[in-house]
Coordinates of C-alpha atoms in Angstrom, one line a residue:
Chain B
M1 CA -44.7 -104.8 -24.3
P2 CA -41.4 -105.3 -22.3
V3 CA -41.3 -107.0 -18.9
I4 CA -44.0 -109.5 -19.7
S5 CA -44.5 -110.5 -23.1
T6 CA -47.7 -109.6 -25.1
E7 CA -48.0 -113.3 -25.6
R8 CA -48.1 -114.1 -22.0
A9 CA -50.3 -111.2 -21.3
R10 CA -52.8 -112.4 -23.9
W11 CA -52.8 -115.9 -22.6
L12 CA -53.6 -114.4 -19.1
A13 CA -56.4 -112.3 -20.6
A14 CA -57.9 -115.3 -22.3
H15 CA -57.4 -118.0 -19.5
V16 CA -57.0 -116.3 -16.1
L17 CA -58.9 -113.1 -16.1
P18 CA -62.2 -114.5 -16.8
L19 CA -61.5 -116.9 -13.9
E20 CA -60.9 -113.9 -11.3
P21 CA -64.7 -113.3 -10.2
Q22 CA -65.1 -117.2 -9.4
L23 CA -61.7 -117.5 -8.0
R24 CA -62.1 -114.5 -5.6
G25 CA -65.6 -116.0 -4.8
W26 CA -63.9 -119.2 -3.7
L27 CA -61.0 -117.5 -2.1
K28 CA -63.0 -115.5 0.0
R29 CA -64.7 -118.6 1.6
V30 CA -61.2 -120.7 2.1
T31 CA -58.6 -117.9 2.6
P32 CA -57.4 -118.2 6.4
S33 CA -57.4 -115.2 8.4
G34 CA -54.3 -113.2 8.0
L35 CA -54.3 -113.8 4.2
E36 CA -55.3 -111.5 1.8
V37 CA -57.3 -112.4 -1.4
D38 CA -55.7 -109.6 -3.3
D39 CA -52.2 -110.9 -2.4
L40 CA -53.0 -114.5 -3.4
I41 CA -54.1 -113.3 -6.6
Q42 CA -51.3 -111.1 -7.4
E43 CA -48.8 -113.8 -6.2
A44 CA -50.5 -116.4 -8.6
Y45 CA -50.2 -114.0 -11.5
A46 CA -46.5 -113.5 -10.5
K47 CA -46.1 -117.5 -10.6
L48 CA -47.8 -117.6 -14.1
V49 CA -45.3 -115.0 -15.4
A50 CA -42.4 -117.0 -14.0
L51 CA -43.1 -120.0 -16.2
A52 CA -41.0 -120.6 -19.1
T53 CA -43.9 -121.6 -21.5
V54 CA -47.6 -121.9 -20.8
S55 CA -48.2 -123.8 -24.1
N56 CA -48.3 -127.1 -22.1
I57 CA -51.3 -126.1 -20.0
T58 CA -54.2 -128.0 -21.2
Q59 CA -56.4 -126.9 -18.5
P60 CA -55.8 -123.5 -17.4
K61 CA -58.5 -123.4 -15.0
A62 CA -57.5 -126.3 -13.0
Y63 CA -53.8 -125.1 -13.1
V64 CA -54.6 -121.7 -11.7
Y65 CA -56.6 -123.3 -8.8
Q66 CA -53.8 -125.6 -8.3
I67 CA -51.3 -122.8 -7.9
V68 CA -53.5 -120.9 -5.4
K69 CA -54.1 -123.8 -3.2
R70 CA -50.3 -124.4 -3.2
L71 CA -49.7 -120.7 -2.4
I72 CA -52.2 -121.0 0.5
S73 CA -50.5 -124.0 1.9
D74 CA -47.1 -122.3 1.6
H75 CA -48.5 -119.6 3.7
I76 CA -50.0 -122.0 6.3
R77 CA -46.8 -123.8 6.7
R78 CA -44.8 -120.4 7.1
A79 CA -47.3 -119.0 9.6
N80 CA -47.7 -120.4 13.0
V81 CA -51.3 -119.6 13.8
V82 CA -54.0 -120.7 11.4
S83 CA -57.6 -121.6 11.4
I84 CA -57.9 -125.3 11.2
E85 CA -61.4 -125.0 9.8
A86 CA -59.7 -123.2 6.8
V87 CA -57.0 -125.7 6.0
A88 CA -59.8 -128.3 6.0
E89 CA -61.9 -126.3 3.6
A90 CA -58.9 -125.8 1.5
A91 CA -57.9 -129.3 1.6
Q92 CA -61.4 -130.3 0.5
F93 CA -61.5 -128.3 -2.9
S94 CA -61.3 -130.3 -5.6
V95 CA -60.1 -129.2 -9.0
L96 CA -61.8 -131.9 -10.8
E97 CA -65.4 -130.2 -10.0
E98 CA -64.2 -127.3 -12.0
G99 CA -64.7 -128.9 -15.5
M100 CA -65.1 -126.9 -18.7
T101 CA -68.6 -126.7 -19.6
P102 CA -70.4 -125.2 -22.7
E103 CA -71.7 -122.5 -20.2
R104 CA -68.2 -121.7 -19.3
I105 CA -67.4 -121.5 -23.2
L106 CA -70.2 -119.2 -23.8
S107 CA -69.1 -116.7 -21.7
G108 CA -66.8 -115.5 -24.2
R109 CA -69.6 -113.3 -25.3
Q110 CA -70.6 -112.6 -21.7
E111 CA -66.9 -111.4 -21.1
L112 CA -67.2 -109.1 -24.1
E113 CA -70.7 -107.7 -22.6
R114 CA -68.9 -107.4 -19.3
L115 CA -66.0 -105.2 -20.8
Y116 CA -68.8 -103.2 -22.7
Q117 CA -70.2 -102.5 -19.2
A118 CA -66.9 -101.8 -17.4
I119 CA -66.1 -99.1 -20.2
A120 CA -69.5 -97.7 -20.3
R121 CA -69.3 -97.3 -16.4
L122 CA -66.1 -95.3 -16.4
P123 CA -66.3 -91.8 -15.5
G124 CA -66.6 -89.5 -18.5
P125 CA -62.8 -88.1 -18.8
C126 CA -61.3 -91.7 -18.0
R127 CA -63.6 -93.1 -20.6
S128 CA -62.7 -90.6 -23.5
V129 CA -59.0 -91.2 -23.3
F130 CA -59.7 -95.0 -22.9
V131 CA -62.0 -95.3 -25.8
M132 CA -59.5 -93.1 -27.9
R133 CA -56.6 -95.4 -27.0
K134 CA -58.2 -98.7 -27.0
I135 CA -61.1 -98.5 -29.8
D136 CA -59.5 -95.8 -32.1
G137 CA -56.1 -97.0 -31.3
K138 CA -54.6 -93.5 -31.0
P139 CA -51.2 -93.1 -29.3
Q140 CA -51.2 -91.1 -25.9
K141 CA -49.5 -88.3 -27.2
A142 CA -52.0 -87.6 -30.1
I143 CA -54.9 -88.1 -27.5
A144 CA -53.2 -85.3 -25.2
A145 CA -52.9 -83.0 -28.3
E146 CA -56.6 -83.6 -29.4
L147 CA -58.1 -83.1 -26.0
R148 CA -55.4 -80.4 -25.3
I149 CA -54.4 -81.9 -22.0
S150 CA -50.9 -82.8 -20.8
E151 CA -49.6 -86.1 -21.4
N152 CA -49.5 -86.5 -17.7
V153 CA -53.1 -86.1 -17.4
V154 CA -53.9 -88.6 -20.0
E155 CA -51.6 -90.9 -18.1
K156 CA -53.4 -90.4 -14.9
R157 CA -57.0 -90.8 -16.5
M158 CA -55.9 -93.8 -18.7
S159 CA -54.5 -95.6 -15.5
R160 CA -57.5 -94.9 -13.6
A161 CA -59.6 -96.2 -16.2
L162 CA -57.6 -99.3 -16.4
R163 CA -57.9 -99.8 -12.7
L164 CA -61.6 -99.4 -12.6
I165 CA -62.1 -101.8 -15.4
L166 CA -60.0 -104.5 -13.5
E167 CA -62.2 -103.8 -10.8
E168 CA -65.4 -104.4 -12.7
L169 CA -64.0 -107.4 -14.2
Q170 CA -62.9 -109.2 -10.9
A171 CA -66.3 -108.2 -9.4
S172 CA -68.0 -111.4 -8.1
E173 CA -71.3 -111.2 -10.1
G174 CA -70.0 -113.8 -12.2
E175 CA -69.8 -116.3 -9.4
L176 CA -72.8 -118.0 -9.9
E177 CA -72.6 -118.2 -13.7
H178 CA -70.4 -121.2 -13.6
G179 CA -68.9 -123.8 -11.4
S180 CA -70.4 -125.9 -8.7
S181 CA -73.2 -123.8 -7.1
A182 CA -74.7 -127.1 -5.6
D183 CA -71.5 -127.7 -4.0
R184 CA -71.0 -124.0 -2.8
S185 CA -74.8 -124.0 -1.4
E186 CA -73.9 -127.4 0.3
R187 CA -70.8 -125.9 1.9
K188 CA -72.7 -122.9 3.1
D189 CA -75.5 -125.0 4.7
R190 CA -72.8 -126.9 6.6
R191 CA -71.3 -123.6 7.9
D192 CA -74.6 -122.4 9.0
A193 CA -75.4 -125.6 10.7
Chain E
M1 CA -46.5 -102.3 7.4
R2 CA -47.4 -104.5 4.5
E3 CA -48.4 -102.6 1.2
H4 CA -52.0 -102.9 0.5
G5 CA -53.1 -104.9 -2.6
R6 CA -55.3 -102.1 -4.0
T7 CA -52.1 -99.9 -3.8
I8 CA -50.3 -102.3 -5.8
N9 CA -52.9 -102.6 -8.3
A10 CA -53.0 -98.8 -8.7
S11 CA -49.2 -98.5 -9.3
A12 CA -49.3 -101.3 -11.6
A13 CA -52.2 -99.9 -13.7
L14 CA -50.1 -96.7 -13.7
W15 CA -46.8 -98.7 -14.9
V16 CA -48.9 -100.3 -17.7
V17 CA -49.9 -96.8 -19.1
R18 CA -46.5 -95.8 -19.1
I19 CA -45.0 -98.9 -20.8
D20 CA -47.8 -98.4 -23.5
R21 CA -46.5 -94.7 -24.2
G22 CA -42.7 -95.7 -23.9
L23 CA -40.5 -95.7 -20.6
T24 CA -37.6 -93.0 -20.2
P25 CA -34.5 -94.7 -19.1
A26 CA -34.9 -93.4 -15.6
E27 CA -38.3 -94.9 -15.5
T28 CA -37.1 -98.5 -16.8
V29 CA -34.7 -98.4 -13.7
A30 CA -37.5 -97.4 -11.4
L31 CA -39.8 -100.2 -12.9
E32 CA -37.2 -102.8 -12.3
Q33 CA -36.6 -101.6 -8.6
W34 CA -40.3 -101.8 -8.1
L35 CA -40.6 -105.2 -9.4
A36 CA -37.8 -106.3 -7.3
R37 CA -39.3 -105.1 -4.2
D38 CA -42.2 -107.6 -3.8
V39 CA -43.2 -110.3 -5.9
R40 CA -46.7 -109.4 -5.8
H41 CA -45.5 -106.2 -7.9
T42 CA -44.9 -108.6 -10.7
G43 CA -48.1 -110.3 -10.5
A44 CA -50.0 -107.1 -10.5
L45 CA -48.3 -105.7 -13.3
A46 CA -49.2 -108.9 -15.1
R47 CA -52.6 -108.8 -14.2
A48 CA -52.7 -105.2 -15.4
Q49 CA -51.3 -105.9 -18.7
A50 CA -53.7 -108.8 -19.3
A51 CA -56.7 -106.5 -18.7
W52 CA -54.9 -104.0 -20.9
V53 CA -54.5 -106.6 -23.7
H54 CA -58.1 -107.8 -23.0
A55 CA -59.4 -104.3 -23.6
D56 CA -58.2 -104.6 -27.2
R57 CA -61.3 -106.7 -27.8
A58 CA -63.1 -103.5 -27.3
Q59 CA -62.3 -102.6 -30.9
V60 CA -65.7 -104.6 -31.8
F61 CA -67.5 -101.6 -30.1
L62 CA -66.3 -99.0 -32.7
A63 CA -69.8 -98.1 -33.4
A64 CA -71.0 -98.1 -30.0
R65 CA -72.0 -94.3 -29.6
E66 CA -72.8 -94.7 -25.9
L67 CA -69.2 -95.2 -25.0
R68 CA -68.1 -91.7 -26.5
D69 CA -69.0 -88.8 -24.5
S70 CA -69.6 -85.3 -26.0
R71 CA -66.0 -84.2 -25.4
S72 CA -64.6 -86.7 -27.7
T73 CA -66.9 -85.9 -30.5
R74 CA -63.8 -85.6 -32.8
A75 CA -62.9 -89.2 -32.2
W76 CA -66.5 -90.1 -32.9
R77 CA -66.3 -88.4 -36.3
A78 CA -63.0 -90.3 -37.1
A79 CA -65.1 -93.6 -36.9
M80 CA -67.8 -92.3 -38.9
P81 CA -67.7 -94.2 -42.1
W82 CA -67.8 -97.3 -40.3
A83 CA -70.5 -96.4 -37.6
S84 CA -72.7 -94.7 -40.1
A85 CA -72.9 -97.9 -42.0
A86 CA -73.7 -99.8 -39.2
A87 CA -76.1 -97.3 -38.0
V88 CA -78.0 -97.2 -41.1
L89 CA -78.1 -100.9 -41.3
L90 CA -79.5 -101.1 -38.1
C91 CA -82.1 -98.4 -38.8
L92 CA -83.3 -100.2 -41.6
A93 CA -83.3 -103.4 -39.5
T94 CA -85.4 -102.0 -37.0
V95 CA -88.0 -100.2 -39.7
F96 CA -88.2 -103.6 -41.3
W97 CA -88.7 -105.6 -38.1
A98 CA -91.6 -102.9 -37.1
W99 CA -93.5 -104.4 -40.1
Q100 CA -92.3 -107.9 -39.0
G101 CA -95.4 -109.8 -40.8
Y102 CA -94.1 -110.8 -44.1
S103 CA -91.3 -108.7 -44.8
Q104 CA -87.6 -109.8 -45.2
T105 CA -84.5 -108.1 -44.0
H106 CA -81.0 -108.6 -45.2
L107 CA -78.1 -108.3 -43.2
A108 CA -74.5 -108.3 -44.2
T109 CA -70.8 -108.0 -43.0
Q110 CA -67.8 -106.8 -44.6
V111 CA -64.3 -108.1 -44.6
G112 CA -63.1 -108.1 -41.0
E113 CA -66.5 -106.8 -39.8
I114 CA -68.2 -109.0 -37.0
R115 CA -71.8 -107.7 -35.8
R116 CA -74.3 -108.9 -33.3
V117 CA -77.7 -107.9 -34.4
P118 CA -80.8 -108.0 -31.9
L119 CA -83.9 -109.5 -33.5
A120 CA -87.3 -108.3 -32.8
D121 CA -88.2 -111.4 -30.7
G122 CA -85.1 -110.9 -28.2
S123 CA -83.0 -113.3 -30.6
H124 CA -79.5 -112.2 -31.7
I125 CA -77.6 -112.9 -34.7
T126 CA -73.8 -112.3 -34.8
L127 CA -72.5 -112.1 -38.3
D128 CA -68.9 -113.4 -38.9
T129 CA -66.8 -111.7 -41.6
Q130 CA -68.1 -111.6 -45.1
S131 CA -71.4 -113.0 -44.2
R132 CA -74.8 -112.3 -45.5
V133 CA -78.3 -113.5 -43.9
S134 CA -81.9 -112.8 -44.7
V135 CA -84.4 -112.6 -41.9
R136 CA -88.2 -113.4 -42.3
Y137 CA -90.4 -113.6 -39.3
E138 CA -94.0 -115.1 -40.0
S139 CA -96.6 -115.8 -37.8
A140 CA -95.8 -119.7 -37.5
T141 CA -92.1 -119.8 -38.0
R142 CA -88.9 -117.6 -37.7
L143 CA -86.9 -118.1 -40.8
V144 CA -83.5 -117.0 -41.4
R145 CA -81.3 -117.7 -44.6
L146 CA -77.6 -117.8 -44.3
E147 CA -76.5 -116.9 -47.9
S148 CA -73.0 -117.1 -47.2
G149 CA -70.4 -117.0 -44.5
E150 CA -71.0 -117.8 -40.8
A151 CA -73.3 -116.8 -38.1
L152 CA -74.1 -117.4 -34.4
F153 CA -77.8 -117.7 -33.5
E154 CA -78.8 -117.0 -30.0
V155 CA -82.6 -118.1 -30.2
A156 CA -85.2 -116.6 -27.7
K157 CA -87.5 -119.3 -26.5
D158 CA -91.1 -119.5 -28.4
P159 CA -92.2 -122.9 -28.5
G160 CA -95.1 -121.8 -31.1
R161 CA -92.8 -120.3 -33.6
P162 CA -89.7 -122.4 -34.4
F163 CA -86.4 -120.7 -35.5
V164 CA -85.2 -122.5 -38.6
V165 CA -81.9 -121.6 -40.2
Q166 CA -81.7 -122.7 -44.0
A167 CA -78.0 -123.1 -45.6
G168 CA -78.3 -124.6 -48.9
N169 CA -80.4 -127.5 -48.6
T170 CA -79.4 -127.8 -44.9
R171 CA -82.0 -127.1 -42.1
V172 CA -81.4 -126.2 -38.6
R173 CA -84.4 -126.1 -36.0
A174 CA -84.3 -124.5 -32.7
V175 CA -86.6 -123.7 -30.0
G176 CA -84.5 -121.9 -27.4
T177 CA -80.9 -122.3 -27.9
A178 CA -77.6 -121.0 -29.5
F179 CA -75.6 -122.4 -32.3
I180 CA -73.4 -121.6 -35.1
V181 CA -73.8 -122.2 -38.8
R182 CA -71.0 -122.0 -41.3
R183 CA -71.1 -122.5 -45.1
H184 CA -67.7 -123.8 -46.1
S185 CA -68.8 -124.0 -49.8
D186 CA -72.0 -123.8 -51.5
V187 CA -72.9 -127.4 -50.4
D188 CA -70.9 -128.0 -47.2
V189 CA -72.6 -126.7 -44.1
E190 CA -71.1 -126.9 -40.4
V191 CA -73.2 -126.8 -37.3
T192 CA -72.0 -126.3 -33.9
V193 CA -74.3 -126.1 -30.9
T194 CA -73.2 -124.2 -28.0
E195 CA -76.2 -124.6 -25.8
G196 CA -79.4 -126.3 -25.9
T197 CA -80.2 -128.8 -28.7
V198 CA -81.2 -128.5 -32.5
D199 CA -82.5 -130.5 -35.0
V200 CA -80.5 -130.7 -38.3
W201 CA -81.7 -132.0 -41.5
R202 CA -81.5 -131.7 -45.3
E203 CA -84.2 -130.8 -47.8
T204 CA -84.0 -133.6 -50.4
S205 CA -86.0 -135.2 -52.8
A206 CA -86.2 -138.4 -50.5
P207 CA -87.5 -137.5 -47.0
E208 CA -84.8 -137.7 -44.5
P209 CA -84.8 -137.9 -40.8
A210 CA -83.6 -135.1 -38.9
I211 CA -80.5 -135.8 -36.3
R212 CA -80.7 -134.3 -33.0
L213 CA -77.4 -132.0 -32.1
A214 CA -76.7 -131.3 -28.4
A215 CA -74.6 -128.8 -27.0
G216 CA -71.0 -129.2 -27.3
N217 CA -71.5 -131.2 -30.6
R218 CA -70.8 -130.4 -34.0
T219 CA -71.8 -131.9 -37.4
L220 CA -71.2 -131.2 -41.2
T221 CA -73.8 -131.8 -43.9
T222 CA -72.4 -132.7 -47.3
P223 CA -74.2 -133.5 -50.5
L224 CA -73.7 -137.4 -49.3
E225 CA -74.7 -137.2 -45.8
I226 CA -74.8 -135.7 -42.6
A227 CA -72.0 -136.6 -40.7
Q228 CA -72.1 -138.2 -37.3
P229 CA -72.2 -135.7 -34.5
Q230 CA -68.5 -135.3 -33.0
E231 CA -68.5 -134.2 -29.4
L232 CA -65.9 -131.0 -29.0
T233 CA -63.6 -130.7 -26.3
G234 CA -63.6 -127.5 -24.2
A235 CA -60.8 -126.1 -26.1
Q236 CA -62.3 -127.0 -29.5
L237 CA -65.5 -125.2 -28.7
A238 CA -63.7 -122.4 -27.3
G239 CA -61.9 -122.2 -30.9
A240 CA -65.3 -122.6 -32.6
V241 CA -66.8 -119.4 -30.7
A242 CA -63.6 -117.4 -30.6
W243 CA -64.4 -115.3 -33.8
E244 CA -67.3 -113.9 -32.0
G245 CA -64.9 -111.8 -29.8
G246 CA -62.9 -111.0 -33.0
V247 CA -60.3 -113.5 -32.1
I248 CA -58.9 -116.4 -34.2
D249 CA -58.1 -119.4 -31.8
L250 CA -55.5 -121.6 -33.5
N251 CA -55.9 -124.7 -31.6
G252 CA -53.3 -127.0 -33.2
R253 CA -54.6 -126.1 -36.7
T254 CA -51.9 -126.1 -39.4
L255 CA -50.4 -122.9 -40.9
A256 CA -52.0 -123.4 -44.1
D257 CA -55.4 -123.6 -42.1
A258 CA -54.6 -120.6 -40.1
A259 CA -53.6 -118.6 -43.1
A260 CA -57.1 -119.6 -44.9
E261 CA -58.8 -118.2 -41.6
F262 CA -56.9 -115.1 -41.5
N263 CA -57.7 -114.4 -45.3
R264 CA -61.4 -114.4 -44.6
Y265 CA -60.9 -111.5 -42.4
N266 CA -58.6 -109.1 -44.2
P267 CA -57.9 -107.7 -47.5
Q268 CA -54.2 -108.3 -46.8
V269 CA -53.3 -111.8 -47.7
V270 CA -51.2 -114.5 -45.8
V271 CA -49.4 -116.6 -48.1
I272 CA -47.5 -119.8 -47.0
S273 CA -46.0 -121.1 -50.3
D274 CA -43.4 -123.7 -48.6
P275 CA -45.5 -127.0 -48.2
R276 CA -43.3 -128.2 -45.0
L277 CA -44.0 -124.9 -43.6
A278 CA -47.7 -124.9 -44.3
A279 CA -48.1 -128.3 -42.7
Q280 CA -46.7 -127.2 -39.4
T281 CA -49.2 -126.7 -36.5
V282 CA -49.5 -123.7 -34.3
V283 CA -51.3 -122.8 -31.0
G284 CA -52.4 -119.2 -30.0
R285 CA -55.3 -116.7 -30.1
F286 CA -54.9 -113.5 -32.3
Q287 CA -57.1 -110.6 -33.4
A288 CA -58.6 -111.5 -36.6
T289 CA -57.9 -108.3 -38.1
N290 CA -54.1 -108.4 -37.1
P291 CA -52.3 -110.8 -39.5
L292 CA -49.1 -109.4 -39.3
A293 CA -49.1 -110.3 -35.6
F294 CA -49.9 -113.9 -36.6
V295 CA -47.3 -114.2 -39.1
T296 CA -44.6 -112.5 -36.8
A297 CA -45.3 -115.0 -34.2
A298 CA -45.5 -118.0 -36.4
A299 CA -42.1 -116.9 -37.9
A300 CA -40.5 -116.6 -34.4
M301 CA -42.1 -120.0 -33.5
L302 CA -41.1 -121.9 -36.5
D303 CA -37.7 -120.0 -37.3
A304 CA -39.1 -118.5 -40.6
R305 CA -39.3 -115.1 -41.8
V306 CA -41.7 -112.7 -43.1
R307 CA -41.7 -110.9 -46.2
T308 CA -44.1 -108.1 -47.5
D309 CA -45.1 -108.1 -51.0
G310 CA -47.6 -105.6 -52.0
N311 CA -50.7 -106.6 -50.4
R312 CA -49.4 -110.2 -49.4
L313 CA -47.8 -111.4 -46.2
V314 CA -45.2 -114.1 -47.2
L315 CA -44.1 -116.4 -44.6
E316 CA -41.4 -118.3 -45.8
P317 CA -38.2 -120.6 -44.3
R318 CA -35.2 -118.8 -43.4
P319 CA -32.6 -119.1 -46.1
R320 CA -29.8 -121.4 -45.1
V321 CA -26.5 -119.5 -44.5
Q322 CA -23.7 -120.8 -47.0
K323 CA -20.5 -121.9 -45.3

């Protein structure tokens, strides 16, 4: 794959993609108004692509959180108006609390289950082309011929499938799975008070 | 107005699919322009590519009928030899478990096959490549014999009926937990716990106390002893369970080691004859059934080259250029 090496894409898939639900959950709470969670996530991926190498990153999770924190403070520095509360909360977040635990590791299987669910929930036409490409390993051209549809239609269905799968994978259902739920509820209590 | 994140994600997904089918020269230019326009475009593209690569793991669902709708029956038929074998096995398994009482079920995987099988009590066994187990559920115990290979056991809680895995004379007992047992040879057995705790002991002539193994720990039983439990780092634990997703995680292992690992999964054999090359360590995650991707990456990393020799993939040092 040009543009972004397969190696890097694989690294992102292994270390960053699974973090997204949790990362998004956290970002939803701390992102100052005027900034979008989607933007920060995309910018973080851009930073990770720009790195010459990722082989020296031993703690990807802590690293990703660090990048996002830095992005937020960069935005804050550039903007004039910012909610003080948001800054305080962003500063409070410690990457140390996000340690690697066995529960986190086990999610290898959960990730596979998630992927299965994401594919299963695709609308029929999208699912067909996606399954033929990713499970059966057929080229898009062959899929078009087999289903007697144009390559353009295959492309549209395939990209819709990919977009829907990404949305499914990023959904925050996993938010409670790992990470510091105690800390989270404490923070919530504080805000409610 | 600023472009919305969702719009960017949709464009990124389309680009990934186009890259997959091959870009025309005009599209290559258009993609470059699109990427140059906004840093978020690069990020979104990377993210979509990551998901695209991640979806390759779906290959393990080859036999999952639900994923194929009626309109793609031809695709389904293509997968038949595989899927039908799995289906027959699962049917057999179900029939056997319907009897449950004293019957015994055999489950086995072929080279390169990884399968997760549900048991009647809600437990699951995931068999790694070329592995064989027999399952016997009795009223007081749940007995599983690992005859060869490696398996992950996810045990449903049932305090009245302990779950015991036999591997040679090694025994592992769990109540409700998840652990991996791997037979390295006829006698050496490795136990890795990913959740909860288990007891490990050996059936020997002289009674021997069991050792308790907690989540994140590993031990090796040999004819001599049960090794002192070793606490695994997060990365090591990730490596130990990676096979479950059809992935080999080479976390600083030597090439020789890595080759042996790939050879467990594939009829195509990776050979590294040069001892200096074989001792090099590598890092990376690879599809277990794609040894070519591994040797190609290793060759690029270590300035070596790949030679195909019949059924063998030979990784060897690049010959010196004579001056």
